mmCIF file of C-alpha atoms in Angstrom:
data_model
loop_
_atom_site.group_PDB
_atom_site.id
_atom_site.type_symbol
_atom_site.label_atom_id
_atom_site.label_comp_id
_atom_site.label_asym_id
_atom_site.label_seq_id
_atom_site.Cartn_x
_atom_site.Cartn_y
_atom_site.Cartn_z
ATOM 1 C CA MET A 1 -5.046 -7.960 -7.403
ATOM 2 C CA LEU A 2 -4.668 -11.565 -5.979
ATOM 3 C CA LEU A 3 -1.967 -10.704 -3.465
ATOM 4 C CA TYR A 4 -4.090 -8.008 -1.991
ATOM 5 C CA LEU A 5 -6.815 -10.527 -1.851
ATOM 6 C CA SER A 6 -4.774 -12.726 0.138
ATOM 7 C CA ARG A 7 -3.552 -9.545 2.564
ATOM 8 C CA GLN A 8 -6.947 -7.979 2.942
ATOM 9 C CA SER A 9 -8.181 -11.425 4.364
ATOM 10 C CA ILE A 10 -5.961 -10.754 7.390
ATOM 11 C CA PRO A 11 -7.955 -7.695 9.084
ATOM 12 C CA ILE A 12 -11.239 -9.401 8.438
ATOM 13 C CA ALA A 13 -11.000 -13.083 8.862
ATOM 14 C CA LEU A 14 -7.897 -13.503 11.072
ATOM 15 C CA PRO A 15 -9.878 -11.648 14.193
ATOM 16 C CA LEU A 16 -12.929 -14.467 13.704
ATOM 17 C CA LEU A 17 -10.141 -17.127 13.390
ATOM 18 C CA ILE A 18 -8.267 -16.499 16.796
ATOM 19 C CA ASP A 19 -9.422 -17.578 20.185
ATOM 20 C CA ASN A 20 -11.395 -14.955 21.541
ATOM 21 C CA GLU A 21 -9.238 -14.338 24.344
ATOM 22 C CA PHE A 22 -6.698 -12.323 21.926
ATOM 23 C CA MET A 23 -9.449 -10.393 20.203
ATOM 24 C CA ASN A 24 -9.060 -7.131 21.841
ATOM 25 C CA HIS A 25 -7.623 -4.496 19.751
ATOM 26 C CA VAL A 26 -3.970 -4.144 21.543
ATOM 27 C CA LYS A 27 -3.003 -7.804 21.306
ATOM 28 C CA LEU A 28 -4.583 -8.336 17.713
ATOM 29 C CA SER A 29 -2.381 -4.888 16.749
ATOM 30 C CA TYR A 30 0.872 -7.267 17.461
ATOM 31 C CA PHE A 31 -0.032 -9.346 14.700
ATOM 32 C CA PHE A 32 -0.771 -6.568 12.425
ATOM 33 C CA ALA A 33 2.416 -4.817 13.645
ATOM 34 C CA CYS A 34 4.897 -7.854 12.591
ATOM 35 C CA PHE A 35 3.215 -8.279 9.364
ATOM 36 C CA SER A 36 3.606 -4.602 8.244
ATOM 37 C CA PHE A 37 7.353 -4.337 9.695
ATOM 38 C CA PHE A 38 8.306 -7.424 7.867
ATOM 39 C CA TYR A 39 6.471 -6.504 4.541
ATOM 40 C CA GLY A 40 8.411 -3.010 4.493
ATOM 41 C CA VAL A 41 11.769 -4.872 5.456
ATOM 42 C CA SER A 42 11.101 -7.654 2.521
ATOM 43 C CA LYS A 43 10.194 -4.998 0.045
ATOM 44 C CA PHE A 44 13.449 -2.546 0.437
ATOM 45 C CA VAL A 45 15.602 -5.621 0.539
ATOM 46 C CA ASN A 46 13.909 -6.806 -2.756
ATOM 47 C CA GLY A 47 14.277 -3.484 -3.962
ATOM 48 C CA ILE A 48 18.054 -3.690 -3.860
ATOM 49 C CA ILE A 49 17.987 -7.061 -5.440
ATOM 50 C CA MET A 50 15.512 -5.837 -8.701
ATOM 51 C CA ASP A 51 18.242 -3.236 -9.457
ATOM 52 C CA PHE A 52 20.251 -6.067 -9.839
ATOM 53 C CA LYS A 53 18.212 -8.604 -11.734
ATOM 54 C CA ASN A 54 16.293 -8.592 -14.860
ATOM 55 C CA HIS A 55 13.474 -10.814 -14.085
ATOM 56 C CA PRO A 56 10.584 -9.148 -12.509
ATOM 57 C CA LEU A 57 7.965 -11.525 -14.011
ATOM 58 C CA PHE A 58 9.551 -14.975 -12.758
ATOM 59 C CA MET A 59 10.182 -12.774 -9.323
ATOM 60 C CA PHE A 60 6.278 -11.609 -9.355
ATOM 61 C CA GLY A 61 5.212 -15.161 -9.879
ATOM 62 C CA LEU A 62 7.463 -16.859 -7.056
ATOM 63 C CA CYS A 63 5.891 -14.192 -5.240
ATOM 64 C CA ASN A 64 2.433 -15.282 -5.762
ATOM 65 C CA VAL A 65 3.555 -19.198 -4.851
ATOM 66 C CA VAL A 66 4.773 -18.207 -1.614
ATOM 67 C CA THR A 67 1.985 -16.053 -0.804
ATOM 68 C CA GLY A 68 -0.545 -18.729 -1.793
ATOM 69 C CA LEU A 69 1.441 -21.404 0.311
ATOM 70 C CA SER A 70 1.782 -18.951 3.224
ATOM 71 C CA THR A 71 -1.868 -18.084 3.347
ATOM 72 C CA ILE A 72 -3.131 -21.683 3.109
ATOM 73 C CA GLY A 73 -0.728 -22.071 6.027
ATOM 74 C CA ILE A 74 -2.562 -19.851 8.226
ATOM 75 C CA VAL A 75 -5.567 -22.310 7.773
ATOM 76 C CA LEU A 76 -3.578 -25.247 9.311
ATOM 77 C CA LEU A 77 -1.603 -23.502 11.801
ATOM 78 C CA TYR A 78 -4.118 -20.865 13.432
ATOM 79 C CA ASN A 79 -4.555 -22.669 16.444
ATOM 80 C CA ASN A 80 -0.743 -22.470 17.790
ATOM 81 C CA LEU A 81 -0.101 -18.532 17.819
ATOM 82 C CA THR A 82 3.638 -18.560 17.628
ATOM 83 C CA LEU A 83 3.495 -20.917 14.530
ATOM 84 C CA LEU A 84 0.679 -18.543 13.155
ATOM 85 C CA LEU A 85 3.038 -15.296 13.760
ATOM 86 C CA LEU A 86 5.909 -17.166 11.755
ATOM 87 C CA THR A 87 3.669 -17.957 8.852
ATOM 88 C CA LEU A 88 2.195 -14.300 8.830
ATOM 89 C CA ILE A 89 5.977 -13.064 8.695
ATOM 90 C CA LEU A 90 6.850 -15.379 5.712
ATOM 91 C CA LEU A 91 3.779 -14.192 3.958
ATOM 92 C CA ALA A 92 4.635 -10.589 4.405
ATOM 93 C CA CYS A 93 8.482 -11.361 3.044
ATOM 94 C CA ALA A 94 6.788 -13.177 -0.092
ATOM 95 C CA GLN A 95 4.552 -10.248 -0.558
ATOM 96 C CA GLY A 96 7.483 -8.034 -0.475
ATOM 97 C CA VAL A 97 8.570 -9.030 -3.664
ATOM 98 C CA GLY A 98 5.820 -7.963 -5.347
ATOM 99 C CA TRP A 99 5.542 -4.308 -5.796
ATOM 100 C CA PRO A 100 9.379 -4.091 -6.398
ATOM 101 C CA ALA A 101 9.171 -6.533 -9.294
ATOM 102 C CA ILE A 102 6.414 -4.461 -10.694
ATOM 103 C CA THR A 103 8.264 -0.978 -10.561
ATOM 104 C CA LYS A 104 11.158 -2.591 -12.493
ATOM 105 C CA PHE A 105 8.688 -3.936 -15.167
ATOM 106 C CA MET A 106 7.086 -0.195 -15.273
ATOM 107 C CA VAL A 107 10.417 1.449 -15.381
ATOM 108 C CA THR A 108 11.722 -0.453 -18.001
ATOM 109 C CA ASN A 109 8.763 -0.386 -20.230
ATOM 110 C CA SER A 110 7.671 3.273 -19.884
ATOM 111 C CA SER A 111 8.872 6.956 -20.840
ATOM 112 C CA ILE A 112 9.043 9.284 -17.473
ATOM 113 C CA SER A 113 6.378 11.182 -18.992
ATOM 114 C CA SER A 114 3.842 8.622 -18.959
ATOM 115 C CA ILE A 115 5.014 6.415 -16.027
ATOM 116 C CA ALA A 116 2.566 8.246 -13.430
ATOM 117 C CA SER A 117 -0.451 6.904 -15.961
ATOM 118 C CA LEU A 118 0.908 3.399 -15.815
ATOM 119 C CA TRP A 119 1.616 3.653 -12.000
ATOM 120 C CA GLY A 120 -1.985 4.365 -11.594
ATOM 121 C CA VAL A 121 -3.138 1.599 -13.864
ATOM 122 C CA MET A 122 -0.962 -1.079 -12.030
ATOM 123 C CA SER A 123 -2.199 0.359 -8.729
ATOM 124 C CA VAL A 124 -5.791 -0.139 -9.758
ATOM 125 C CA SER A 125 -5.380 -3.824 -9.550
ATOM 126 C CA GLN A 126 -4.460 -3.519 -5.936
ATOM 127 C CA GLN A 127 -7.605 -1.527 -5.323
ATOM 128 C CA LEU A 128 -9.682 -4.127 -7.351
ATOM 129 C CA GLY A 129 -8.550 -7.123 -5.102
ATOM 130 C CA SER A 130 -9.128 -5.094 -2.149
ATOM 131 C CA CYS A 131 -12.563 -4.036 -3.083
ATOM 132 C CA LEU A 132 -13.402 -7.866 -4.336
ATOM 133 C CA THR A 133 -12.324 -8.901 -0.636
ATOM 134 C CA LEU A 134 -14.185 -6.696 1.088
ATOM 135 C CA ILE A 135 -17.264 -6.950 -0.888
ATOM 136 C CA ALA A 136 -17.421 -10.740 -1.323
ATOM 137 C CA LEU A 137 -15.410 -12.050 1.606
ATOM 138 C CA PRO A 138 -17.746 -11.231 4.499
ATOM 139 C CA SER A 139 -20.688 -13.425 2.490
ATOM 140 C CA ILE A 140 -18.234 -16.399 1.943
ATOM 141 C CA ILE A 141 -17.094 -15.946 5.567
ATOM 142 C CA LYS A 142 -21.026 -16.363 6.606
ATOM 143 C CA ILE A 143 -21.512 -19.266 4.395
ATOM 144 C CA HIS A 144 -18.416 -21.003 4.699
ATOM 145 C CA GLY A 145 -16.652 -20.073 7.629
ATOM 146 C CA ALA A 146 -13.454 -18.010 8.310
ATOM 147 C CA LYS A 147 -10.933 -20.361 7.057
ATOM 148 C CA SER A 148 -12.555 -20.559 3.540
ATOM 149 C CA ALA A 149 -11.338 -16.790 3.362
ATOM 150 C CA PHE A 150 -7.513 -18.049 3.606
ATOM 151 C CA LEU A 151 -8.199 -21.263 1.875
ATOM 152 C CA TYR A 152 -9.717 -19.487 -1.516
ATOM 153 C CA SER A 153 -7.259 -16.406 -1.827
ATOM 154 C CA GLY A 154 -4.319 -18.832 -1.185
ATOM 155 C CA LEU A 155 -5.161 -20.999 -3.758
ATOM 156 C CA LEU A 156 -5.996 -18.318 -6.590
ATOM 157 C CA CYS A 157 -2.534 -16.812 -5.575
ATOM 158 C CA LEU A 158 -0.728 -20.172 -5.827
ATOM 159 C CA PHE A 159 -2.394 -21.382 -9.073
ATOM 160 C CA PHE A 160 -1.718 -17.728 -10.730
ATOM 161 C CA GLY A 161 1.766 -17.744 -9.199
ATOM 162 C CA ILE A 162 2.797 -21.183 -10.977
ATOM 163 C CA TYR A 163 1.332 -19.865 -14.317
ATOM 164 C CA ILE A 164 3.097 -16.830 -14.328
ATOM 165 C CA THR A 165 6.616 -18.535 -12.892
ATOM 166 C CA ILE A 166 6.135 -20.956 -16.128
ATOM 167 C CA LYS A 167 5.430 -18.367 -18.570
ATOM 168 C CA ALA A 168 8.415 -16.074 -17.482
ATOM 169 C CA TYR A 169 10.548 -19.119 -17.392
ATOM 170 C CA HIS A 170 9.974 -19.763 -21.053
ATOM 171 C CA GLU A 171 10.125 -16.432 -22.022
ATOM 172 C CA LYS A 172 13.785 -15.601 -20.283
ATOM 173 C CA LYS A 173 15.578 -15.085 -23.541
ATOM 174 C CA TYR A 174 12.948 -12.846 -24.857
ATOM 175 C CA HIS A 175 12.817 -10.722 -21.661
ATOM 176 C CA LEU A 176 16.778 -10.395 -21.406
ATOM 177 C CA ALA A 177 16.722 -9.028 -24.944
ATOM 178 C CA ILE A 178 14.143 -6.191 -23.875
ATOM 179 C CA TYR A 179 15.677 -5.226 -20.516
ATOM 180 C CA LYS A 180 18.728 -3.036 -21.270
ATOM 181 C CA ILE A 181 19.649 -1.318 -17.791
ATOM 182 C CA GLN A 182 22.744 0.457 -16.915
ATOM 183 C CA LYS A 183 24.794 -1.718 -14.348
ATOM 184 C CA PRO A 184 23.669 -0.703 -10.990
ATOM 185 C CA HIS A 185 25.362 0.104 -7.872
ATOM 186 C CA ILE A 186 24.015 1.373 -4.593
ATOM 187 C CA CYS A 187 24.588 4.812 -4.056
ATOM 188 C CA ALA A 188 25.433 5.403 -0.197
ATOM 189 C CA ARG A 189 24.053 9.028 -0.162
ATOM 190 C CA VAL A 190 20.785 9.746 -0.161
ATOM 191 C CA PRO A 191 19.684 13.148 -1.335
ATOM 192 C CA ASN A 192 17.884 15.370 0.757
ATOM 193 C CA PRO A 193 14.419 15.448 -1.099
ATOM 194 C CA ILE A 194 14.350 11.939 -0.977
ATOM 195 C CA TRP A 195 14.422 11.976 2.826
ATOM 196 C CA PHE A 196 11.650 14.387 2.726
ATOM 197 C CA LEU A 197 9.524 12.039 0.584
ATOM 198 C CA CYS A 198 10.313 9.176 3.010
ATOM 199 C CA TYR A 199 8.954 11.317 5.918
ATOM 200 C CA ALA A 200 5.698 12.340 3.923
ATOM 201 C CA THR A 201 5.409 8.389 2.741
ATOM 202 C CA PHE A 202 5.770 7.530 6.646
ATOM 203 C CA CYS A 203 3.034 9.956 7.531
ATOM 204 C CA THR A 204 0.822 8.751 4.536
ATOM 205 C CA TYR A 205 1.390 4.962 5.185
ATOM 206 C CA ILE A 206 0.125 5.594 8.958
ATOM 207 C CA ILE A 207 -3.090 6.478 7.335
ATOM 208 C CA LYS A 208 -3.445 4.202 4.666
ATOM 209 C CA MET A 209 -2.373 1.040 6.755
ATOM 210 C CA GLY A 210 -4.534 2.102 9.645
ATOM 211 C CA ILE A 211 -7.627 2.299 7.569
ATOM 212 C CA PHE A 212 -6.481 -0.831 6.099
ATOM 213 C CA PHE A 213 -6.143 -2.812 9.396
ATOM 214 C CA TRP A 214 -9.050 -1.097 11.650
ATOM 215 C CA PHE A 215 -11.625 0.801 9.222
ATOM 216 C CA PRO A 216 -13.799 -2.646 9.069
ATOM 217 C CA ILE A 217 -13.371 -3.029 12.925
ATOM 218 C CA ILE A 218 -13.690 0.148 14.281
ATOM 219 C CA LEU A 219 -16.706 1.266 11.887
ATOM 220 C CA GLN A 220 -18.610 -1.778 13.267
ATOM 221 C CA ASP A 221 -18.073 -0.603 16.789
ATOM 222 C CA ARG A 222 -18.650 2.943 16.269
ATOM 223 C CA LEU A 223 -21.498 3.088 13.839
ATOM 224 C CA GLN A 224 -23.222 -0.060 15.596
ATOM 225 C CA ILE A 225 -23.490 -1.920 12.161
ATOM 226 C CA SER A 226 -22.357 -5.458 11.029
ATOM 227 C CA LEU A 227 -19.307 -6.806 9.924
ATOM 228 C CA LEU A 228 -20.683 -6.995 6.102
ATOM 229 C CA GLN A 229 -21.695 -3.269 6.355
ATOM 230 C CA SER A 230 -18.255 -1.975 7.920
ATOM 231 C CA SER A 231 -16.387 -3.939 5.190
ATOM 232 C CA LEU A 232 -18.953 -2.673 2.528
ATOM 233 C CA ILE A 233 -18.060 0.866 3.389
ATOM 234 C CA THR A 234 -14.334 0.149 3.470
ATOM 235 C CA GLY A 235 -15.020 -1.621 -0.047
ATOM 236 C CA VAL A 236 -16.359 1.892 -1.081
ATOM 237 C CA TYR A 237 -13.154 3.331 0.194
ATOM 238 C CA ASP A 238 -11.277 1.209 -2.080
ATOM 239 C CA LEU A 239 -13.650 2.071 -5.017
ATOM 240 C CA GLY A 240 -12.680 5.735 -4.354
ATOM 241 C CA GLY A 241 -9.301 4.715 -4.578
ATOM 242 C CA ILE A 242 -9.186 3.006 -7.683
ATOM 243 C CA LEU A 243 -10.703 6.326 -9.345
ATOM 244 C CA GLY A 244 -7.923 8.142 -7.718
ATOM 245 C CA THR A 245 -5.136 6.292 -8.779
ATOM 246 C CA LEU A 246 -6.189 6.367 -12.311
ATOM 247 C CA ILE A 247 -7.088 9.963 -12.603
ATOM 248 C CA THR A 248 -4.257 11.320 -10.413
ATOM 249 C CA GLY A 249 -1.761 9.394 -12.621
ATOM 250 C CA ARG A 250 -3.414 11.018 -15.787
ATOM 251 C CA VAL A 251 -3.770 14.177 -14.211
ATOM 252 C CA SER A 252 0.080 14.162 -12.914
ATOM 253 C CA ASP A 253 1.421 13.650 -16.310
ATOM 254 C CA MET A 254 -0.624 15.930 -18.077
ATOM 255 C CA TYR A 255 -0.761 18.995 -15.607
ATOM 256 C CA PHE A 256 2.000 18.371 -13.007
ATOM 257 C CA SER A 257 4.769 16.305 -14.611
ATOM 258 C CA GLN A 258 7.410 19.210 -13.553
ATOM 259 C CA ASN A 259 6.105 19.322 -9.741
ATOM 260 C CA ARG A 260 3.925 16.401 -8.974
ATOM 261 C CA SER A 261 4.795 17.163 -5.291
ATOM 262 C CA LEU A 262 2.348 20.385 -5.554
ATOM 263 C CA LEU A 263 -0.447 18.176 -6.639
ATOM 264 C CA ALA A 264 0.438 15.593 -3.550
ATOM 265 C CA LEU A 265 0.570 18.819 -1.332
ATOM 266 C CA LEU A 266 -3.206 19.592 -2.469
ATOM 267 C CA TYR A 267 -4.393 16.042 -1.962
ATOM 268 C CA MET A 268 -2.938 16.095 1.458
ATOM 269 C CA LEU A 269 -4.848 18.570 2.559
ATOM 270 C CA SER A 270 -7.824 17.785 1.077
ATOM 271 C CA ILE A 271 -7.364 14.440 3.402
ATOM 272 C CA ALA A 272 -7.062 16.482 6.397
ATOM 273 C CA LEU A 273 -10.197 18.136 5.842
ATOM 274 C CA THR A 274 -12.174 15.026 4.767
ATOM 275 C CA PHE A 275 -10.983 13.406 8.350
ATOM 276 C CA ILE A 276 -11.986 16.413 10.035
ATOM 277 C CA VAL A 277 -15.624 15.872 8.812
ATOM 278 C CA MET A 278 -15.373 12.063 9.524
ATOM 279 C CA ASN A 279 -14.835 12.563 13.006
ATOM 280 C CA PHE A 280 -18.113 13.796 13.212
ATOM 281 C CA CYS A 281 -19.986 11.967 11.066
ATOM 282 C CA GLN A 282 -22.687 9.248 12.465
ATOM 283 C CA ASN A 283 -24.698 8.451 9.244
ATOM 284 C CA VAL A 284 -23.695 5.035 7.548
ATOM 285 C CA VAL A 285 -24.556 6.739 3.813
ATOM 286 C CA LEU A 286 -22.579 10.013 4.581
ATOM 287 C CA MET A 287 -19.509 8.111 6.322
ATOM 288 C CA SER A 288 -19.291 5.944 2.903
ATOM 289 C CA PHE A 289 -19.120 9.209 0.943
ATOM 290 C CA TRP A 290 -16.529 10.415 2.585
ATOM 291 C CA ALA A 291 -14.793 7.248 2.928
ATOM 292 C CA ALA A 292 -14.824 7.240 -1.078
ATOM 293 C CA LEU A 293 -13.334 10.345 -1.268
ATOM 294 C CA SER A 294 -10.645 9.723 1.406
ATOM 295 C CA GLY A 295 -9.958 6.949 -0.804
ATOM 296 C CA PHE A 296 -9.512 8.604 -3.820
ATOM 297 C CA PHE A 297 -7.050 11.354 -2.030
ATOM 298 C CA ILE A 298 -5.130 8.533 -0.227
ATOM 299 C CA PHE A 299 -4.511 6.334 -2.970
ATOM 300 C CA GLY A 300 -3.847 9.227 -5.087
ATOM 301 C CA ILE A 301 -0.838 10.064 -2.783
ATOM 302 C CA GLN A 302 0.374 6.568 -3.148
ATOM 303 C CA VAL A 303 0.663 7.145 -6.731
ATOM 304 C CA LEU A 304 2.121 10.256 -6.192
ATOM 305 C CA THR A 305 4.811 9.418 -4.043
ATOM 306 C CA GLY A 306 6.007 6.293 -5.860
ATOM 307 C CA VAL A 307 6.263 8.575 -9.086
ATOM 308 C CA ILE A 308 8.017 11.314 -7.414
ATOM 309 C CA ALA A 309 10.850 8.861 -5.944
ATOM 310 C CA VAL A 310 11.163 7.682 -9.470
ATOM 311 C CA ASP A 311 11.610 11.404 -10.809
ATOM 312 C CA ILE A 312 14.183 11.909 -8.021
ATOM 313 C CA ALA A 313 16.026 8.836 -7.823
ATOM 314 C CA PRO A 314 19.316 8.266 -9.317
ATOM 315 C CA GLN A 315 18.901 6.143 -12.618
ATOM 316 C CA ASN A 316 20.675 3.047 -11.321
ATOM 317 C CA ASN A 317 18.859 2.880 -8.080
ATOM 318 C CA VAL A 318 15.111 3.191 -8.804
ATOM 319 C CA CYS A 319 13.918 0.350 -7.425
ATOM 320 C CA THR A 320 15.949 0.906 -4.083
ATOM 321 C CA ILE A 321 14.893 4.332 -3.753
ATOM 322 C CA VAL A 322 10.857 3.339 -4.257
ATOM 323 C CA SER A 323 11.522 0.464 -1.764
ATOM 324 C CA LEU A 324 13.304 2.872 0.928
ATOM 325 C CA THR A 325 10.398 5.042 0.823
ATOM 326 C CA GLY A 326 7.988 1.760 0.855
ATOM 327 C CA LEU A 327 10.037 0.823 3.942
ATOM 328 C CA PHE A 328 9.448 4.182 5.842
ATOM 329 C CA GLY A 329 5.674 3.498 5.160
ATOM 330 C CA TYR A 330 5.450 0.217 6.477
ATOM 331 C CA ILE A 331 7.812 0.525 9.453
ATOM 332 C CA ALA A 332 5.230 3.603 9.972
ATOM 333 C CA SER A 333 2.190 1.225 9.846
ATOM 334 C CA SER A 334 4.112 -1.494 11.912
ATOM 335 C CA ILE A 335 4.314 0.775 14.937
ATOM 336 C CA PHE A 336 1.779 3.875 14.329
ATOM 337 C CA SER A 337 -0.941 2.072 12.458
ATOM 338 C CA CYS A 338 -1.074 -1.180 14.511
ATOM 339 C CA VAL A 339 0.534 -0.688 17.979
ATOM 340 C CA VAL A 340 -0.174 3.093 18.584
ATOM 341 C CA LEU A 341 -3.357 3.299 16.829
ATOM 342 C CA GLY A 342 -4.546 0.053 18.579
ATOM 343 C CA LEU A 343 -3.575 1.610 22.107
ATOM 344 C CA LEU A 344 -5.296 5.183 21.139
ATOM 345 C CA VAL A 345 -8.608 3.420 20.413
ATOM 346 C CA GLU A 346 -8.307 1.161 23.098
ATOM 347 C CA TYR A 347 -7.898 3.787 25.792
ATOM 348 C CA PHE A 348 -9.498 7.009 24.021
ATOM 349 C CA GLY A 349 -12.132 5.725 21.754
ATOM 350 C CA HIS A 350 -12.925 5.608 18.114
ATOM 351 C CA ASN A 351 -12.780 9.269 17.372
ATOM 352 C CA MET A 352 -9.245 9.363 18.233
ATOM 353 C CA MET A 353 -8.511 7.446 14.770
ATOM 354 C CA PHE A 354 -9.622 10.085 12.844
ATOM 355 C CA THR A 355 -7.658 12.913 15.097
ATOM 356 C CA PHE A 356 -4.574 10.935 14.562
ATOM 357 C CA PHE A 357 -4.868 10.467 10.891
ATOM 358 C CA PHE A 358 -5.465 14.547 10.693
ATOM 359 C CA ILE A 359 -2.373 15.293 12.531
ATOM 360 C CA CYS A 360 -0.260 12.376 10.242
ATOM 361 C CA SER A 361 -1.877 14.621 7.274
ATOM 362 C CA ALA A 362 -0.813 17.920 8.572
ATOM 363 C CA VAL A 363 2.914 16.848 8.976
ATOM 364 C CA ALA A 364 2.763 14.760 5.594
ATOM 365 C CA SER A 365 1.606 18.246 4.118
ATOM 366 C CA VAL A 366 4.715 20.320 5.596
ATOM 367 C CA CYS A 367 6.978 17.693 4.109
ATOM 368 C CA PHE A 368 5.171 18.005 0.584
ATOM 369 C CA PHE A 369 4.803 21.920 0.605
ATOM 370 C CA VAL A 370 9.060 21.569 1.148
ATOM 371 C CA LEU A 371 9.460 19.186 -1.822
ATOM 372 C CA SER A 372 7.005 21.475 -4.019
ATOM 373 C CA SER A 373 8.913 24.744 -3.240
ATOM 374 C CA ARG A 374 11.956 22.876 -3.987
ATOM 375 C CA ASN A 375 10.748 21.973 -7.356
ATOM 376 C CA SER A 376 9.301 25.520 -8.060
ATOM 377 C CA LYS A 377 12.562 27.127 -7.401
ATOM 378 C CA GLN A 378 14.302 24.639 -9.866
ATOM 379 C CA LEU A 379 11.812 24.880 -12.408
ATOM 380 C CA HIS A 380 12.187 29.036 -12.283
ATOM 381 C CA LYS A 381 16.016 28.497 -12.577
ATOM 382 C CA VAL A 382 15.646 26.387 -15.712
ATOM 383 C CA ASN A 383 13.121 28.861 -17.147
ATOM 384 C CA ILE A 384 15.519 31.851 -16.485
ATOM 385 C CA LYS A 385 18.385 29.860 -18.286
ATOM 386 C CA SER A 386 16.209 29.053 -21.336
ATOM 387 C CA ILE A 387 15.464 32.900 -21.616
ATOM 388 C CA TYR A 388 19.227 33.868 -21.579
#
C-alpha cells in the first residue's frame, strides 16, 4: 500500500513541482516513460533473482527503504531536471523489487487452488494506497504544498521498510525453515501460451498505466473540473478496482480455475464496451460510475494475468515468468501509455484517450480468446481420457 502511495504521488504532485515551461503533456510524458520503463526492467530482473533467493520479506523491506529515500530525494532535487530524472529511475528500480517479492511469498505459502483469492487480497493493498493518495493528496497539497506529497509518503515508506527489514532479519532462520523450493533454473524456451499472455498484458497495461498517469490531468481538462474533483474520480476508479480484485480472485478460484483465460476474455470485452460509453460521457457523476466499473474490470484482469502466469509457468521459474509479463506491461506503458498517449492527446484531443484504450482492449481480447480456446481444448482432452 505504501509503495503505491509513493508512486501515485508522481502524476499528481510532480506537475505542480516542475517549472511551468515543462508542464505540457508531451514533455511530462518523458518522465513518466522513464519511470515505467525502468520499473518494468527492474521487476523482471528481480523476478529472476527471487527464483534463486528465499528471503522475500527482507527484500520487500529493503524495497520500501530505498523507495522512501528516493521519494524524499524528489523534494530536494526537483529544481535540477537531470537529477530529478535519475531520482525517478532509482525510485522505479526500487519499486520493481516489491511485486516479485510478494509473488515469491504467495507461491510459497498458498496452494494453486486458492492463489487467485490471495493474489486479489494482496492486490487490494495497492488499490488502497492509490485510493488514499487520490482522495487525501489534493487536500494535503492545497494546505501544505506539493513537496509535502513526496515528503510524507517517503517517510512512511522509509519507516515501514526499516521495520520490515529488521523483522525479516531476526526471523531469517524461521523463514529458511518454511521456504522449501526446488532448485531454480532459467528456462531459455518460453512456451507459446506465455507469449500470448505477455501480449495481452502489454495491451492491458497500456490502459492501466494510461489511466494511472493521465486520468487526473485529462479529466480535469475534459470535464472542466478542479484537480481535487478529477482525483476523486480516479479514486472512485481505484475503489472499483478493490472490489474487482477481491471478487475476481474468488470467482476465478471457484468457477474458472480450469480456464481463467475465459474470465479474462469476458472482462476485457466488458472493458471495451465501457470505454465506448466513457468516450461520450460529459457528466461528472456518470463518469465516476463508469470509472468505477472500468476499475473493477481492469484490476480484475491484472489479478487474472498474474494467476494465469503462475498456472502455465514452469514450477522453478514462476517469479521469472510473472515478472516477464510485467516487463511487457511496463515497456508498453513507458512507450504507449506515456509518450504515445501524450502525443495523441496533445494533437487529437482528450477523446482520443478512450478510443486508444478501446483499440487496446480489442487486441487483448483476441489474445485471451486464443488462450481460452487452448485451455478448452486441453480440458476436453482430459475429460475424454478420464472417460476411457
